[in-house]
Coordinates of C-alpha atoms and ligand atoms in Angstrom, one line a residue:
M1 CA -0.2 1.6 -5.4
C2 CA -1.9 3.9 -7.9
G3 CA -0.2 6.8 -9.5
I4 CA -1.5 10.4 -9.1
V5 CA -0.6 13.6 -11.0
G6 CA -1.4 16.8 -10.8
V7 CA -0.2 20.1 -12.9
V8 CA -0.6 23.8 -12.6
G9 CA 0.8 26.2 -14.8
G10 CA 0.3 27.7 -18.2
R11 CA 0.0 24.7 -21.2
D12 CA -2.7 22.7 -21.9
A13 CA -2.9 20.1 -18.8
T14 CA -4.4 16.9 -20.3
P15 CA -1.9 15.6 -22.5
I16 CA 0.7 16.4 -19.6
I17 CA -1.2 14.7 -17.3
F18 CA -2.0 11.8 -19.5
D19 CA 1.4 11.4 -20.8
A20 CA 2.5 11.3 -17.1
L21 CA -0.1 8.8 -16.4
R22 CA 1.9 6.5 -18.9
R23 CA 4.7 6.4 -16.8
L24 CA 2.7 5.8 -13.6
E25 CA 0.9 2.7 -15.3
Y26 CA 3.0 0.3 -13.3
R27 CA 1.5 1.5 -10.5
G28 CA -2.1 0.5 -11.1
Y29 CA -3.9 -0.2 -14.5
D30 CA -7.4 -1.0 -13.2
S31 CA -8.7 2.1 -14.3
A32 CA -7.9 5.6 -14.8
G33 CA -9.0 9.2 -15.0
I34 CA -8.2 12.9 -15.5
A35 CA -10.1 16.6 -13.9
T36 CA -9.1 19.6 -14.6
L37 CA -10.7 23.6 -14.0
V38 CA -12.2 24.9 -17.3
D39 CA -13.2 28.2 -16.7
G40 CA -13.4 27.9 -12.8
R41 CA -15.4 24.6 -13.1
I42 CA -14.2 21.0 -12.6
E43 CA -14.5 18.6 -15.6
R44 CA -13.6 15.1 -15.6
R45 CA -13.0 12.2 -18.0
R46 CA -12.9 8.2 -16.5
A47 CA -12.7 4.9 -18.0
A48 CA -12.3 1.6 -16.3
G49 CA -9.5 -0.8 -17.5
K50 CA -5.7 0.6 -19.4
L51 CA -5.2 4.2 -20.0
D52 CA -5.9 3.4 -23.8
N53 CA -9.6 3.2 -22.7
L54 CA -9.1 6.6 -21.2
A55 CA -7.5 7.8 -24.3
A56 CA -10.7 6.6 -26.4
V57 CA -12.8 9.0 -23.9
L58 CA -10.5 11.7 -24.4
A59 CA -10.8 11.7 -28.2
R60 CA -14.3 11.5 -28.1
A61 CA -14.6 14.3 -25.4
P62 CA -11.5 16.4 -25.3
L63 CA -10.6 18.1 -21.7
A64 CA -9.5 21.5 -21.8
G65 CA -7.8 23.6 -18.7
V66 CA -4.6 24.6 -18.1
T67 CA -4.7 23.0 -13.9
G68 CA -5.6 19.6 -13.8
I69 CA -4.9 15.9 -11.6
G70 CA -5.0 12.9 -13.3
H71 CA -4.9 9.4 -11.4
T72 CA -4.3 5.4 -12.4
R73 CA -5.6 2.9 -10.1
W74 CA -4.9 -0.3 -8.5
A75 CA -8.4 -1.2 -6.9
T76 CA -8.8 -1.6 -2.9
H77 CA -12.1 -0.5 -2.3
G78 CA -15.2 -1.2 -4.6
A79 CA -14.7 -3.0 -7.8
P80 CA -12.5 -1.4 -11.0
T81 CA -15.3 0.2 -12.8
E82 CA -15.7 3.6 -14.3
N83 CA -17.8 4.6 -11.6
N84 CA -15.2 4.1 -9.0
A85 CA -12.1 5.3 -11.2
H86 CA -10.7 9.0 -9.4
P87 CA -10.9 11.6 -9.8
H88 CA -13.7 11.4 -7.3
G89 CA -15.4 14.8 -6.0
T90 CA -18.4 17.2 -6.3
P91 CA -19.1 20.2 -8.3
R92 CA -16.6 22.1 -5.5
V93 CA -13.5 19.7 -5.2
S94 CA -11.7 16.7 -7.2
V95 CA -9.5 14.3 -5.6
V96 CA -7.2 11.9 -6.3
H97 CA -5.9 9.6 -4.2
N98 CA -3.1 6.6 -3.4
G99 CA -3.5 4.6 -0.2
I100 CA -6.1 3.4 2.1
I101 CA -8.2 5.8 4.3
E102 CA -8.5 3.3 7.3
N103 CA -11.6 5.0 9.1
F104 CA -13.4 5.7 5.7
E105 CA -16.6 4.1 7.3
T106 CA -16.8 6.2 10.6
L107 CA -16.5 9.2 8.3
R108 CA -18.7 8.3 5.5
R109 CA -21.6 7.4 8.0
E110 CA -21.1 11.1 9.8
L111 CA -20.8 12.9 6.3
E112 CA -24.1 10.8 5.3
Q113 CA -26.0 11.9 8.3
A114 CA -24.8 15.4 7.8
G115 CA -26.8 14.8 4.1
H116 CA -23.8 14.1 1.4
V117 CA -24.5 11.3 -0.9
F118 CA -21.5 9.2 -1.9
V119 CA -21.4 7.6 -5.4
T120 CA -18.6 5.4 -5.4
E121 CA -17.9 2.2 -3.2
T122 CA -14.3 3.9 -2.7
D123 CA -12.7 4.8 0.7
S124 CA -11.1 7.6 -1.4
E125 CA -14.4 9.0 -2.2
T126 CA -14.3 9.8 1.7
V127 CA -11.5 12.6 1.4
A128 CA -13.6 14.5 -1.5
Q129 CA -16.6 14.4 0.6
L130 CA -15.1 15.9 3.6
V131 CA -13.1 18.5 1.8
D132 CA -16.7 19.4 0.3
F133 CA -18.2 19.9 3.7
H134 CA -15.3 22.0 4.9
L135 CA -15.8 24.4 1.9
A136 CA -19.7 24.4 1.8
R137 CA -19.0 25.6 5.9
G138 CA -17.2 28.6 4.1
L139 CA -13.9 27.6 4.7
S140 CA -11.0 28.3 1.8
P141 CA -9.6 25.6 0.2
R142 CA -6.4 25.5 2.5
E143 CA -8.3 25.4 5.5
A144 CA -10.6 22.7 4.2
A145 CA -7.5 20.5 2.8
F146 CA -6.2 20.8 6.2
A147 CA -9.1 20.4 8.4
T148 CA -9.7 16.9 6.2
L149 CA -6.2 15.9 7.0
R150 CA -6.6 16.0 10.8
R151 CA -9.3 13.4 10.3
L152 CA -7.7 10.9 8.2
E153 CA -6.3 7.8 9.3
G154 CA -4.5 5.0 7.3
A155 CA -2.2 5.8 4.4
Y156 CA -2.4 8.9 1.4
A157 CA -0.6 10.6 -1.2
L158 CA -3.4 13.0 -2.4
A159 CA -3.7 15.5 -5.0
M160 CA -6.9 18.1 -5.1
I161 CA -8.1 20.9 -7.6
F162 CA -10.8 23.5 -6.5
A163 CA -13.7 25.2 -8.5
G164 CA -13.0 28.8 -9.0
H165 CA -9.4 27.9 -8.3
D166 CA -7.4 27.8 -11.7
N167 CA -4.1 28.1 -9.9
L168 CA -4.3 26.1 -7.2
L169 CA -2.9 22.5 -6.7
I170 CA -3.0 21.1 -3.0
G171 CA -1.0 17.7 -1.9
A172 CA -0.3 16.0 0.8
R173 CA 1.7 12.8 1.8
H174 CA 1.0 10.4 4.8
G175 CA 2.5 6.7 4.2
A176 CA 2.4 6.9 0.8
P177 CA 5.0 9.0 -1.6
L178 CA 4.5 12.5 -3.4
V179 CA 6.8 14.7 -4.8
V180 CA 6.6 18.3 -6.0
G181 CA 8.3 19.0 -9.5
Y182 CA 9.5 22.8 -10.1
G183 CA 9.0 23.9 -13.6
E184 CA 9.2 27.1 -15.9
N185 CA 5.6 28.9 -14.7
E186 CA 4.6 25.6 -14.3
M187 CA 4.7 23.4 -11.0
F188 CA 3.9 19.2 -10.9
L189 CA 2.5 16.7 -8.4
G190 CA 3.6 13.5 -8.7
S191 CA 4.0 10.1 -7.2
D192 CA 7.6 9.6 -8.2
S193 CA 10.2 11.3 -10.2
L194 CA 10.0 9.2 -13.0
A195 CA 6.5 10.0 -13.8
L196 CA 7.8 13.6 -14.2
A197 CA 11.4 12.8 -15.4
P198 CA 10.4 14.8 -19.0
L199 CA 8.9 17.8 -17.4
T200 CA 11.5 18.5 -14.9
R201 CA 14.3 17.1 -13.0
R202 CA 13.6 20.0 -10.1
I203 CA 11.8 17.5 -7.4
A204 CA 10.9 18.1 -3.8
Y205 CA 10.1 15.2 -1.5
L206 CA 7.2 15.6 1.1
D207 CA 8.1 14.2 4.5
D208 CA 5.2 11.9 6.2
G209 CA 2.5 14.0 7.3
D210 CA 3.3 16.9 4.8
W211 CA 1.0 19.2 2.6
V212 CA 1.5 21.3 0.0
M213 CA -0.1 24.4 -1.6
V214 CA 1.5 24.7 -5.5
T215 CA 0.5 27.5 -7.7
P216 CA 2.2 28.2 -10.9
D217 CA 4.7 30.4 -9.1
G218 CA 6.1 27.8 -6.5
A219 CA 4.8 25.4 -3.6
E220 CA 4.1 26.4 0.3
F221 CA 4.9 23.1 2.3
F222 CA 3.4 22.8 5.6
D223 CA 3.6 19.7 8.3
A224 CA 0.7 17.6 9.8
S225 CA 0.2 20.6 12.7
G226 CA -0.1 22.9 9.7
E227 CA 3.4 24.8 10.6
R228 CA 5.1 26.4 7.4
V229 CA 8.2 24.2 6.8
E230 CA 10.7 24.0 4.1
R231 CA 11.4 21.4 2.0
A232 CA 14.6 21.3 -0.4
V233 CA 14.5 20.9 -4.1
R234 CA 17.3 18.3 -5.9
T235 CA 18.2 17.7 -9.1
T236 CA 17.4 14.1 -9.9
A237 CA 19.0 11.9 -12.2
L238 CA 16.2 10.1 -13.8
I239 CA 16.6 10.3 -17.7
A240 CA 12.5 9.4 -19.0
G241 CA 14.6 8.6 -22.1
S242 CA 15.4 5.0 -20.7
V243 CA 12.0 4.3 -20.0
G244 CA 11.4 2.2 -23.6
K245 CA 10.9 -1.3 -24.7
D246 CA 13.9 -0.7 -27.3
G247 CA 12.5 -3.0 -30.1
Y248 CA 11.6 -5.6 -27.4
R249 CA 8.4 -7.2 -27.7
H250 CA 7.5 -6.7 -23.6
F251 CA 9.7 -5.0 -21.0
M252 CA 10.0 -7.8 -19.3
D253 CA 12.0 -9.7 -22.0
K254 CA 13.7 -6.5 -22.6
E255 CA 14.6 -6.4 -18.8
L256 CA 15.5 -10.2 -18.4
H257 CA 17.9 -9.3 -21.3
E258 CA 19.9 -7.0 -19.3
H259 CA 20.6 -9.1 -16.7
P260 CA 24.0 -9.2 -17.9
V261 CA 24.7 -5.4 -17.8
V262 CA 22.9 -4.8 -14.8
I263 CA 25.2 -7.1 -12.9
G264 CA 28.0 -5.4 -14.4
Q265 CA 26.9 -2.1 -13.7
T266 CA 26.3 -2.9 -9.9
L267 CA 29.2 -4.5 -9.5
Q268 CA 31.4 -1.8 -10.5
R269 CA 30.0 0.5 -7.6
L270 CA 31.4 -1.8 -5.3
I271 CA 34.3 -3.1 -6.7
D272 CA 37.7 -2.5 -7.7
P273 CA 38.6 -4.6 -10.4
A274 CA 42.3 -3.4 -10.3
T275 CA 43.2 -4.6 -6.6
R276 CA 39.8 -7.3 -6.5
R277 CA 38.6 -5.7 -3.4
V278 CA 35.0 -5.0 -2.3
M279 CA 35.0 -1.2 -1.8
L280 CA 31.8 -0.2 0.1
P281 CA 30.7 3.5 0.9
D282 CA 32.0 4.5 3.8
L283 CA 29.3 3.4 6.6
P284 CA 28.3 4.5 10.1
F285 CA 28.7 1.4 12.2
D286 CA 31.5 -1.0 12.1
L287 CA 30.6 -4.1 10.1
A288 CA 33.1 -6.2 12.3
G289 CA 31.0 -5.3 15.4
L290 CA 27.6 -6.4 14.5
P291 CA 26.2 -8.8 16.5
R292 CA 23.5 -10.4 13.7
A293 CA 21.3 -9.1 11.1
A294 CA 17.9 -9.1 10.3
I295 CA 17.0 -9.4 6.5
T296 CA 13.1 -8.3 5.2
A297 CA 11.4 -7.8 2.1
C298 CA 8.6 -8.7 0.0
G299 CA 7.6 -10.9 -3.1
S300 CA 11.5 -11.4 -5.1
A301 CA 13.4 -9.3 -2.8
F302 CA 12.4 -11.6 0.0
Y303 CA 13.6 -14.5 -2.0
A304 CA 17.1 -12.5 -2.9
G305 CA 17.0 -11.9 0.8
L306 CA 16.9 -15.8 1.3
I307 CA 19.7 -16.1 -0.9
G308 CA 21.7 -13.5 1.1
R309 CA 21.2 -15.4 4.4
Y310 CA 22.9 -18.4 2.8
W311 CA 25.6 -16.2 1.9
L312 CA 26.1 -14.0 5.1
E313 CA 25.6 -17.3 7.6
G314 CA 27.9 -19.7 5.2
M315 CA 30.6 -17.1 4.6
A316 CA 30.6 -14.2 6.6
G317 CA 29.6 -16.0 9.8
L318 CA 26.8 -13.6 10.8
P319 CA 23.9 -15.2 12.1
V320 CA 20.5 -14.1 10.0
D321 CA 16.9 -14.0 10.8
I322 CA 14.9 -13.1 7.8
D323 CA 10.9 -12.7 7.4
V324 CA 8.7 -11.4 4.9
A325 CA 7.9 -7.8 5.9
S326 CA 4.1 -7.9 6.2
E327 CA 4.9 -10.7 9.2
L328 CA 7.6 -9.0 10.7
R329 CA 6.4 -5.7 11.0
Y330 CA 3.2 -7.0 13.1
R331 CA 5.6 -9.8 14.8
D332 CA 8.0 -7.4 17.2
P333 CA 10.4 -10.1 17.3
P334 CA 13.5 -9.1 20.0
L335 CA 16.6 -7.9 17.3
T336 CA 19.9 -7.4 19.4
P337 CA 20.6 -3.5 19.4
G338 CA 23.3 -2.5 17.2
G339 CA 22.3 -5.2 14.7
L340 CA 22.1 -4.7 11.4
G341 CA 18.5 -4.2 9.5
L342 CA 18.9 -5.3 6.1
L343 CA 16.1 -4.1 4.0
I344 CA 15.7 -5.3 -0.1
S345 CA 13.5 -3.5 -2.2
Q346 CA 13.2 -2.8 -6.2
S347 CA 10.8 0.1 -5.4
G348 CA 11.9 1.7 -2.2
E349 CA 8.2 2.5 -1.7
T350 CA 6.8 -1.6 -0.7
A351 CA 4.5 -0.4 2.5
D352 CA 5.3 -3.2 4.7
T353 CA 9.1 -3.0 3.9
L354 CA 9.1 0.9 4.6
A355 CA 7.0 -0.4 7.9
A356 CA 9.3 -3.0 8.9
L357 CA 12.2 -0.5 8.3
R358 CA 10.7 1.8 10.8
G359 CA 10.3 -0.8 13.5
M360 CA 14.0 -2.2 12.7
R361 CA 15.3 1.4 13.5
A362 CA 13.1 1.9 16.8
R363 CA 14.8 -1.5 17.6
G364 CA 18.0 0.0 17.5
Q365 CA 19.0 -1.6 13.9
H366 CA 21.7 0.0 11.5
I367 CA 19.8 0.4 8.6
L368 CA 21.0 -0.8 5.1
S369 CA 18.8 -0.8 2.2
V370 CA 19.5 -2.6 -0.9
L371 CA 17.4 -0.4 -3.3
N372 CA 16.7 0.4 -7.0
V373 CA 15.3 3.4 -6.9
E374 CA 17.7 5.9 -5.2
Q375 CA 15.3 8.7 -4.4
S376 CA 12.8 7.0 -2.8
T377 CA 11.1 7.0 0.9
M378 CA 13.2 4.1 2.2
A379 CA 16.5 5.2 0.7
R380 CA 15.6 8.9 2.7
E381 CA 14.8 6.8 6.1
S382 CA 18.0 4.9 5.8
D383 CA 21.8 4.9 7.3
V384 CA 23.4 3.6 4.3
V385 CA 21.7 3.0 0.8
L386 CA 23.5 0.3 -1.6
G387 CA 22.2 1.3 -5.1
T388 CA 21.2 -2.0 -7.4
V389 CA 22.1 -0.1 -10.9
A390 CA 19.2 -1.9 -12.7
G391 CA 17.9 1.3 -14.2
P392 CA 13.8 1.7 -14.5
E393 CA 12.1 -1.7 -14.0
I394 CA 8.5 -1.5 -15.9
S395 CA 7.3 -5.0 -16.4
V396 CA 5.6 -6.0 -12.9
A397 CA 6.9 -9.0 -12.7
S398 CA 10.6 -8.5 -11.3
T399 CA 13.3 -9.3 -13.5
K400 CA 17.1 -8.0 -13.4
A401 CA 16.6 -6.4 -10.1
F402 CA 16.7 -9.1 -8.7
T403 CA 20.2 -9.9 -10.0
A404 CA 21.4 -6.9 -9.1
Q405 CA 20.1 -7.3 -5.6
L406 CA 22.1 -10.2 -5.5
S407 CA 24.9 -8.6 -6.7
V408 CA 24.7 -6.0 -4.0
L409 CA 24.3 -8.7 -1.2
A410 CA 27.4 -11.0 -2.3
C411 CA 29.3 -7.8 -2.0
L412 CA 28.1 -7.0 1.1
T413 CA 29.0 -10.8 2.3
I414 CA 32.2 -10.1 1.0
A415 CA 32.9 -7.4 3.0
I416 CA 31.7 -8.4 6.2
G417 CA 33.6 -11.7 5.9
R418 CA 36.7 -9.4 5.4
A419 CA 35.5 -7.7 8.6
R420 CA 34.8 -10.5 10.7
G421 CA 37.6 -12.1 9.7
T422 CA 36.0 -15.4 8.1
L423 CA 37.3 -14.6 4.7
T424 CA 40.9 -13.8 3.9
A425 CA 42.3 -11.1 1.5
A426 CA 43.4 -14.7 -1.4
Q427 CA 39.6 -15.5 -0.8
E428 CA 37.9 -12.5 -1.2
Q429 CA 40.1 -11.8 -4.6
D430 CA 38.7 -15.3 -5.8
L431 CA 35.2 -14.3 -4.9
V432 CA 35.6 -11.1 -6.5
A433 CA 37.3 -13.0 -9.5
E434 CA 33.8 -15.0 -9.7
L435 CA 31.8 -12.2 -9.3
L436 CA 33.5 -10.1 -12.2
D437 CA 32.8 -13.3 -14.5
L438 CA 29.2 -12.9 -13.6
P439 CA 27.8 -11.1 -16.7
S440 CA 29.8 -12.9 -19.4
R441 CA 28.3 -15.9 -17.8
A442 CA 24.9 -14.3 -18.1
N443 CA 25.2 -13.6 -21.5
E444 CA 25.5 -17.1 -22.5
V445 CA 22.4 -18.1 -20.8
F446 CA 20.6 -16.6 -23.3
D447 CA 21.9 -19.2 -25.7
Q448 CA 19.6 -21.4 -24.0
A449 CA 16.4 -20.2 -25.2
P450 CA 15.4 -22.5 -27.7
A451 CA 15.7 -25.3 -24.6
I452 CA 13.7 -23.0 -22.3
R453 CA 11.0 -22.7 -24.8
E454 CA 10.9 -26.5 -25.5
M455 CA 10.3 -26.8 -21.3
A456 CA 7.5 -23.7 -21.7
A457 CA 5.5 -25.9 -24.0
V458 CA 5.5 -28.6 -21.6
V459 CA 4.6 -25.8 -18.6
A460 CA 1.9 -24.3 -20.4
E461 CA -0.4 -27.1 -21.0
A462 CA -0.3 -28.1 -17.2
R463 CA -2.3 -26.8 -14.2
D464 CA 0.2 -27.1 -11.4
V465 CA 3.7 -27.0 -11.4
L466 CA 6.4 -28.2 -8.8
Y467 CA 9.8 -25.7 -8.3
L468 CA 12.3 -27.4 -6.3
G469 CA 15.9 -26.5 -5.1
R470 CA 18.3 -27.1 -2.2
G471 CA 20.7 -24.5 0.0
S472 CA 20.6 -21.5 -2.1
S473 CA 18.6 -23.2 -5.3
F474 CA 15.7 -23.5 -3.0
P475 CA 14.9 -19.7 -3.2
V476 CA 15.9 -19.6 -7.1
A477 CA 12.9 -22.0 -7.3
M478 CA 10.7 -19.8 -5.1
E479 CA 11.3 -16.9 -7.6
G480 CA 10.7 -19.3 -10.6
A481 CA 7.5 -20.0 -9.2
L482 CA 6.6 -16.4 -8.2
K483 CA 7.2 -15.8 -12.0
L484 CA 5.4 -18.4 -13.5
K485 CA 1.8 -17.6 -11.2
E486 CA 2.6 -14.1 -12.4
V487 CA 3.0 -14.0 -15.7
S488 CA 1.1 -17.3 -17.0
Y489 CA -1.6 -17.4 -14.1
I490 CA -0.4 -21.4 -13.9
H491 CA -0.2 -22.4 -10.0
A492 CA 3.0 -23.3 -8.9
E493 CA 4.7 -24.4 -5.5
A494 CA 8.1 -24.2 -4.7
Y495 CA 9.6 -26.8 -2.1
A496 CA 13.0 -27.3 -0.8
A497 CA 14.0 -30.7 -2.4
G498 CA 14.6 -32.3 0.9
E499 CA 10.9 -31.7 2.1
M500 CA 9.5 -33.3 -1.6
K501 CA 8.9 -36.8 0.3
H502 CA 7.5 -35.3 3.7
G503 CA 4.2 -34.6 1.9
P504 CA 4.2 -32.8 -1.4
I505 CA 5.5 -36.0 -3.1
S506 CA 2.0 -36.9 -3.1
L507 CA 1.1 -34.9 -5.3
I508 CA 3.4 -36.2 -8.3
D509 CA 2.0 -37.7 -11.5
S510 CA 2.5 -37.1 -14.8
T511 CA 0.4 -34.0 -15.3
V512 CA 2.4 -32.1 -12.7
P513 CA 5.6 -30.8 -14.1
I514 CA 8.8 -30.9 -11.8
V515 CA 11.2 -27.8 -12.6
A516 CA 14.6 -28.2 -10.9
T517 CA 17.2 -26.2 -10.0
L518 CA 19.9 -28.5 -10.0
P519 CA 23.5 -26.4 -10.2
S520 CA 26.9 -28.6 -10.0
G521 CA 28.3 -28.8 -6.3
R522 CA 28.2 -29.9 -2.5
L523 CA 24.1 -30.5 -2.9
F524 CA 24.3 -32.1 -6.4
E525 CA 23.8 -35.6 -5.5
K526 CA 20.9 -35.0 -2.4
T527 CA 18.9 -33.1 -5.1
L528 CA 19.8 -35.6 -7.5
S529 CA 18.3 -38.4 -5.4
N530 CA 15.0 -36.0 -5.1
L531 CA 15.0 -36.2 -8.2
Q532 CA 15.0 -39.8 -8.9
E533 CA 12.5 -40.2 -6.5
A534 CA 10.1 -38.2 -8.1
R535 CA 11.0 -40.0 -11.5
A536 CA 10.2 -43.6 -9.9
R537 CA 6.7 -41.9 -9.5
G538 CA 6.0 -41.0 -12.7
G539 CA 7.1 -37.4 -12.5
R540 CA 8.1 -35.2 -15.6
L541 CA 11.4 -33.5 -14.8
L542 CA 12.2 -30.4 -16.5
V543 CA 15.6 -29.7 -14.8
F544 CA 18.0 -26.6 -15.0
T545 CA 21.7 -27.6 -14.1
D546 CA 25.1 -26.9 -15.7
T547 CA 27.4 -28.2 -18.0
E548 CA 29.0 -29.8 -15.8
G549 CA 26.0 -31.5 -14.3
E550 CA 24.3 -32.4 -17.6
A551 CA 25.5 -35.6 -18.2
R552 CA 24.2 -37.2 -15.1
L553 CA 20.4 -35.8 -15.9
R554 CA 20.5 -37.2 -19.2
G555 CA 18.3 -40.1 -19.3
L556 CA 16.9 -39.0 -16.0
A557 CA 15.1 -35.5 -16.9
E558 CA 12.9 -35.2 -19.8
I559 CA 14.5 -31.5 -20.4
V560 CA 18.2 -30.7 -19.4
V561 CA 18.9 -26.9 -19.8
A562 CA 22.9 -26.9 -19.0
L563 CA 23.8 -23.2 -18.1
P564 CA 27.4 -22.4 -18.1
T565 CA 29.0 -23.8 -14.7
V566 CA 30.1 -21.4 -12.3
S567 CA 31.3 -20.9 -8.5
E568 CA 28.4 -22.6 -5.8
F569 CA 28.7 -19.0 -4.5
T570 CA 27.5 -17.2 -7.8
A571 CA 25.4 -19.8 -9.3
P572 CA 22.0 -18.5 -7.7
V573 CA 22.5 -15.7 -9.7
I574 CA 22.8 -17.5 -13.2
Q575 CA 20.5 -20.2 -12.3
T576 CA 17.9 -17.0 -11.5
I577 CA 17.9 -15.6 -15.3
P578 CA 16.6 -19.1 -17.2
V579 CA 13.9 -19.5 -14.5
Q580 CA 12.6 -16.2 -15.4
M581 CA 13.3 -16.9 -19.0
L582 CA 10.7 -19.8 -18.4
A583 CA 8.1 -18.0 -16.8
Y584 CA 8.3 -15.3 -19.9
E585 CA 8.1 -18.0 -22.4
V586 CA 4.9 -19.7 -20.8
A587 CA 3.3 -16.5 -20.2
L588 CA 3.3 -15.9 -24.3
L589 CA 2.5 -19.1 -24.9
K590 CA -0.6 -18.5 -22.6
G591 CA -1.0 -15.1 -24.2
T592 CA -1.5 -13.1 -20.9
D593 CA -1.1 -9.8 -20.6
V594 CA 2.7 -9.9 -19.9
D595 CA 3.9 -6.8 -18.6
Q596 CA 0.9 -5.8 -16.9
P597 CA -0.3 -9.3 -15.3
R598 CA -4.0 -9.1 -14.0
N599 CA -4.7 -7.8 -10.5
L600 CA -0.8 -6.4 -10.0
A601 CA 1.0 -3.5 -10.0
K602 CA 4.2 -2.7 -9.9
S603 CA 4.8 -1.1 -6.7
V604 CA 2.6 -2.5 -3.6
T605 CA 2.4 1.1 -1.4
V606 CA -0.5 0.0 0.5
E607 CA -0.6 -3.1 3.5
Ligands
M6R1 O1 9.8 -2.9 -5.0 P1 9.7 -3.9 -4.1 O2 11.0 -4.7 -4.5 O3 10.0 -4.0 -2.7 O4 8.4 -5.1 -4.6 C1 8.5 -6.3 -3.7 C2 7.7 -7.4 -4.5 O5 6.2 -6.5 -4.8 C3 8.4 -7.5 -5.9 O6 9.2 -8.2 -5.6 C4 6.8 -8.4 -6.1 O7 6.9 -9.9 -5.5 C5 7.1 -8.7 -8.0 N1 6.5 -8.8 -8.8 C6 7.9 -10.1 -8.6 O8 7.8 -10.5 -10.0

């Protein structure tokens, strides 16, 4: 949830670390800090708030040194103040930490009894104080780090520097990601390869429980028991140049406009346009023999999974269980051995989804993950990865990753349907044709921007907003409500349209706008009736429909946005784009920090 970086080499460390922190700011932006070694002593600069504040501190008080560590924080324990900002430490050691030390209270008590004085409210300071305790007893940095790691419970990625050891970084990982980057006479540690992308593409991933001694000449890896281990160095494909706003005001706007391209790129990987067939990579299990699927994910990725359930059950005839990962991991549902464990994640690092993956594996599931970051921890722990070709998604609010996930899930549904015999070859070709049509249909959605802005003006005035949808449009409504909450801070709830009269209808009055997603098709009339019920009670209706449904809604709804008419199958992909655009436009009107909304972080690597 926080971003960490470390550098050891021959160049000025601070600018390198600061630049890497910029690329890690998506992980948290409550505070930031850097510590370096200057003539064997540890020097540190920290600031509350975004990195620009740290830049101002560094401008006033520059930081020399060729070895250092940096951190961008998403606060868990202790308020986001300068005092709680990382790096934490003592004159002997400085530490940056991503994760949560669950036994920090016990450790802190022990250390206080031994005379250590804590100066922050963080769990992370415990790590620094414990290393310091061991160093003070005469242990070497390596021995002190190992002795400390053996006492830590919870999740951590750590980077440490030591006074008097100008050419040494120690890193460790347990339940939170950490990579080692190989440069020319310089080495790096980072939360992910993206952070190190302009510095090096040669990356080694630590396995869970690993720790590493890094010097300018290389890295020595150890496992949790302290045994020397080898970790392969791979060349990553990430290019830092793709992480820019390209003239857009916000990353969210840029990423919204990438929907058509991303859908196209993702489909291209999985479809042979000549035969109009879905071509999955070789799988280590038989799709026809799957007894059922268990889907899990968090946030927007979970809503993509819900749409996947409509498809897999309705078109492939595969029974599906689905739950948010934070619930699934402690619910211990009996899963049928040999079933499909289907994980969905943009980052591939979300702590709950990763834990659910491990739980599913332990219960005999074949693990197939739909991931955007194909070098992520989940990727390495999956039997099969189906990549979403969305490119780096920087805005904390997920947009393009969602339609890319749907593109993969649609292809997977077709492949499973064919394998199970619920879809014929001719049906597969028709469905594939509908998918291949999506990029250009998605492009047409942007023609509706003026009407979406009109809707945004209504929503921006509201305190509460209801989102309604039925069938696969219900998860689209959920996605719309989440996005609005996230970036505009307006309270929003999504309901299955048919559930309205079982309670939420009592909320309806002229101050609560109702945003409905209502594509033409089997469920159109049913949902229309629900909207009429809402209108009869004074509700203000703002409706996303398609060109076919438009005429039926004129006169009933206050604002109608007519999207391109597509099949019922692909409608949720098209309908998602404008609900996300609506949230963006409302955020602009509210003047919020669109790309980095308060309290959030892009990658949730803590429970
Ligand atoms: O990286 P993941 O897809 O696993 O992340 C899951 C959620 O944290 C994420 O979708 C979150 O809900 C977004 N901020 C939604 O916009």
